[in-house]
Amino acid sequence: DQQVKQNSPSLSVQEGRISILNCDYTNSMFDYFLWYKKYPAEGPTFLISISSIKDKNEDGRFTVFLNKSAKHLSLHIVPSQPGDSAVYFCAASRQYGGSQGNLIFGKGTKLSVKP
Amino acid sequence: EPEVTQTPSHQVTQMGQEVILRCVPISNHLYFYWYRQILGQKVEFLVSFYNNEISEKSEIFDDQFSVERPDGSNFTLKIRSTKLEDSAMYFCASSARGVGGFSGNTIYFGEGSWLTVV
């Protein structure tokens, strides 16, 4: 039961270009979405989030877009840097009043940024 | 920058043994969580803890698991009798507020404790 799907297991991008990581979800009750970056043998590091009342959130080189009708979100990294090479996880939170942190994660997309 | 710290970073244990994984959440956070990631699989929610009690748990979190906040700073996950399938990276996490709705809150993860059951 994949409620959060990241259909691309890997993505390779040239340094300086844009990286676009995609995520689809099936549960319309999700109302808050997060992107995490993870290096091997480390914990997920929070990058950026978006609430379902917005369609875009920007933080420096990172922008997340949310298309609720399509149940799709994407993370844009521009310009991409070699240090961005990591696994990126999309996560979603259910619409419970005071939901207690049950984040549903996708399987991740491994981003490689080549110099 | 405040961070979630976990110990041990790696533990090897025999099947059937009890294991305690320890965590120090970010100091002003009120919500605490355990997640795990079996090698090659997704990060999965185990349990959330607020106001000294479990607020939500997944079906993974069966009677073999328990959590405790024994003092004002530590948060522990105990596995009473480990099984081979408990081998995974266990992540502790914390947040200032609950996640969900439009709170816009964020969960911060620790570095993980790698548990190997042999």
Coordinates of C-alpha atoms in Angstrom, one line a residue:
Chain A
D1 CA 0.0 0.0 0.0
Q2 CA 2.1 2.9 -1.3
Q3 CA 0.3 6.0 -0.2
V4 CA 3.4 8.1 -1.1
K5 CA 5.2 7.2 -4.3
Q6 CA 8.5 8.4 -5.7
N7 CA 8.6 6.6 -9.0
S8 CA 12.1 7.6 -10.0
P9 CA 14.7 5.6 -7.9
S10 CA 17.5 7.7 -9.3
L11 CA 18.2 11.0 -11.0
S12 CA 21.5 12.3 -12.5
V13 CA 22.0 16.0 -13.1
Q14 CA 24.8 18.2 -14.2
E15 CA 26.2 20.7 -11.7
G16 CA 24.5 24.1 -12.2
R17 CA 21.4 22.7 -13.8
I18 CA 18.0 22.2 -12.2
S19 CA 17.1 19.0 -10.3
I20 CA 13.4 18.1 -10.2
L21 CA 12.3 15.4 -7.9
N22 CA 8.8 14.1 -8.1
C23 CA 6.3 12.6 -5.6
D24 CA 2.8 11.4 -5.9
Y25 CA 0.3 10.6 -3.2
T26 CA -3.0 8.7 -3.1
N27 CA -4.5 9.8 0.2
S28 CA -6.5 13.0 -0.1
M29 CA -6.4 13.4 3.7
F30 CA -2.8 14.3 3.6
D31 CA -2.4 18.0 4.3
Y32 CA 1.2 18.6 5.0
F33 CA 4.2 17.5 3.0
L34 CA 7.9 17.4 3.7
W35 CA 11.1 16.7 1.9
Y36 CA 14.1 15.2 3.6
K37 CA 17.6 14.6 2.4
K38 CA 19.5 11.6 3.6
Y39 CA 23.1 10.4 3.4
P40 CA 24.0 6.8 3.9
A41 CA 24.1 5.8 7.6
E42 CA 22.7 9.1 8.7
G43 CA 19.3 10.3 9.8
P44 CA 16.9 12.2 7.4
T45 CA 17.6 16.0 7.3
F46 CA 14.7 18.3 6.9
L47 CA 14.8 20.4 3.8
I48 CA 11.5 22.1 3.1
S49 CA 7.8 21.6 3.7
I50 CA 4.5 22.8 2.3
S51 CA 1.0 22.9 3.7
S52 CA -2.0 21.9 1.5
I53 CA -3.3 25.5 1.7
K54 CA -0.3 26.6 -0.5
D55 CA 0.9 25.6 -3.9
K56 CA 4.5 26.8 -3.6
N57 CA 7.1 27.2 -0.9
E58 CA 10.6 28.5 -1.5
D59 CA 13.7 28.4 0.6
G60 CA 16.9 29.5 -1.1
R61 CA 17.8 27.0 -3.8
F62 CA 14.9 24.7 -2.9
T63 CA 11.3 25.2 -4.0
V64 CA 8.5 22.8 -3.5
F65 CA 5.4 22.8 -5.7
L66 CA 2.1 21.2 -4.7
N67 CA -0.7 20.3 -7.2
K68 CA -3.5 19.1 -5.0
S69 CA -5.8 18.2 -7.8
A70 CA -3.2 15.9 -9.3
K71 CA -2.0 14.7 -5.9
H72 CA 1.5 15.6 -6.9
L73 CA 4.4 17.5 -5.5
S74 CA 7.8 18.3 -6.7
L75 CA 11.1 19.5 -5.3
H76 CA 13.2 21.8 -7.5
I77 CA 16.8 22.4 -6.7
V78 CA 18.5 25.2 -8.6
P79 CA 21.3 25.5 -9.2
S80 CA 22.3 21.9 -8.3
Q81 CA 25.6 21.4 -6.6
P82 CA 27.6 18.2 -6.1
G83 CA 26.9 18.4 -2.3
D84 CA 23.3 17.9 -3.1
S85 CA 24.0 14.3 -4.0
A86 CA 22.0 12.2 -1.6
V87 CA 18.7 10.3 -1.3
Y88 CA 15.7 12.6 -1.2
F89 CA 12.5 11.4 0.6
C90 CA 9.1 12.8 0.2
A91 CA 6.9 12.5 3.3
A92 CA 3.2 13.2 4.0
S93 CA 1.2 13.8 7.1
R94 CA -2.5 12.9 7.5
Q95 CA -5.2 15.4 8.3
Y96 CA -5.9 14.5 11.9
G97 CA -6.4 17.3 14.3
G98 CA -3.2 17.3 16.2
S99 CA -1.8 14.4 14.2
Q100 CA 1.1 13.0 16.2
G101 CA 3.8 12.7 13.7
N102 CA 3.0 9.6 11.6
L103 CA 4.8 10.6 8.5
I104 CA 4.3 8.4 5.5
F105 CA 7.5 8.2 3.5
G106 CA 8.2 7.5 -0.1
K107 CA 10.9 5.1 -1.1
G108 CA 13.3 7.9 -2.0
T109 CA 15.1 9.2 -5.1
K110 CA 18.9 9.1 -5.3
L111 CA 20.1 12.3 -6.8
S112 CA 23.6 12.4 -8.3
V113 CA 24.9 15.8 -9.2
K114 CA 27.9 15.6 -11.5
P115 CA 30.6 18.3 -11.6
Chain B
E1 CA 22.1 24.1 15.9
P2 CA 20.1 21.9 18.3
E3 CA 20.0 18.3 17.3
V4 CA 18.5 14.9 18.3
T5 CA 21.2 12.6 19.6
Q6 CA 21.0 8.8 19.7
T7 CA 23.1 6.1 21.4
P8 CA 24.4 3.6 20.6
S9 CA 25.2 4.3 16.9
H10 CA 25.5 0.5 16.3
Q11 CA 24.5 -2.5 18.4
V12 CA 24.8 -6.2 17.7
T13 CA 22.6 -8.4 19.8
Q14 CA 21.6 -12.1 19.9
M15 CA 18.1 -13.1 19.0
G16 CA 15.8 -13.1 22.1
Q17 CA 17.8 -10.5 24.0
E18 CA 16.5 -7.2 25.2
V19 CA 17.7 -4.0 23.6
I20 CA 17.3 -0.4 24.7
L21 CA 18.0 2.4 22.3
R22 CA 18.4 5.8 23.8
C23 CA 17.7 9.3 22.5
V24 CA 18.0 12.9 23.7
P25 CA 15.4 14.9 21.8
I26 CA 15.8 18.6 21.1
S27 CA 15.4 20.3 24.4
N28 CA 12.3 22.5 23.9
H29 CA 10.4 19.8 21.9
L30 CA 7.3 18.2 23.3
Y31 CA 6.6 15.4 20.8
F32 CA 8.9 12.4 20.4
Y33 CA 8.9 9.7 17.8
W34 CA 10.6 6.5 16.8
Y35 CA 10.9 5.4 13.2
R36 CA 12.9 2.6 11.6
Q37 CA 14.3 1.8 8.2
I38 CA 15.0 -1.8 7.3
L39 CA 17.9 -2.0 4.8
G40 CA 16.6 -1.1 1.3
Q41 CA 13.1 -0.3 2.5
K42 CA 11.1 2.8 3.4
V43 CA 11.4 4.8 6.6
E44 CA 8.5 3.6 8.7
F45 CA 6.7 5.2 11.6
L46 CA 6.7 3.2 14.9
V47 CA 5.3 5.4 17.6
S48 CA 4.7 8.9 18.8
F49 CA 4.8 10.1 22.4
Y50 CA 3.4 13.2 24.0
N51 CA 2.7 14.3 27.5
N52 CA 4.2 11.1 28.9
E53 CA 2.1 8.7 27.0
I54 CA 1.9 7.0 23.6
S55 CA -0.3 9.1 21.3
E56 CA -0.1 7.0 18.2
K57 CA 1.5 3.7 17.1
S58 CA 1.8 1.6 14.0
E59 CA 1.0 -2.0 13.6
I60 CA 4.8 -2.7 13.7
F61 CA 4.9 -1.5 17.3
D62 CA 3.6 -4.6 19.0
D63 CA 3.9 -5.8 22.6
Q64 CA 7.6 -6.5 22.1
F65 CA 8.2 -2.7 21.9
S66 CA 7.9 -0.1 24.6
V67 CA 8.9 3.5 25.0
E68 CA 9.7 5.5 28.0
R69 CA 10.8 9.0 29.0
P70 CA 12.5 8.2 32.3
D71 CA 13.7 11.7 33.0
G72 CA 13.4 15.2 31.6
S73 CA 15.8 14.6 28.7
N74 CA 16.0 11.0 27.6
F75 CA 13.5 9.0 25.4
T76 CA 14.1 5.3 25.1
L77 CA 12.9 2.5 22.8
K78 CA 13.0 -1.0 24.3
I79 CA 12.6 -4.2 22.3
R80 CA 11.9 -6.9 24.8
S81 CA 12.9 -10.0 22.9
T82 CA 14.6 -9.2 19.6
K83 CA 13.9 -11.1 16.4
L84 CA 16.0 -11.3 13.3
E85 CA 13.5 -9.1 11.5
D86 CA 14.1 -6.3 14.0
S87 CA 17.4 -5.6 12.4
A88 CA 17.1 -2.1 11.1
M89 CA 18.2 1.5 11.5
Y90 CA 16.1 3.1 14.3
F91 CA 15.6 6.8 14.2
C92 CA 14.5 8.9 17.0
A93 CA 12.8 12.2 16.2
S94 CA 11.2 15.2 17.9
S95 CA 9.1 18.2 17.1
A96 CA 8.0 21.3 19.0
R97 CA 4.3 20.7 18.1
G98 CA 2.3 17.9 16.5
V99 CA 2.5 17.5 12.8
G100 CA -0.5 17.6 10.6
G101 CA -3.3 20.0 9.9
F102 CA -1.9 23.4 9.0
S103 CA 0.5 23.6 11.9
G104 CA 3.5 23.7 9.6
N105 CA 5.6 21.9 12.1
T106 CA 8.7 19.9 11.3
I107 CA 10.0 16.6 12.7
Y108 CA 13.8 16.5 13.2
F109 CA 15.6 13.2 13.1
G110 CA 18.6 11.9 14.9
E111 CA 21.5 10.1 13.2
G112 CA 20.1 6.7 13.9
S113 CA 21.0 3.5 15.8
W114 CA 21.8 0.6 13.7
L115 CA 20.6 -2.6 15.3
T116 CA 21.8 -6.0 14.1
V117 CA 20.1 -9.1 15.5
V118 CA 22.1 -12.3 15.0

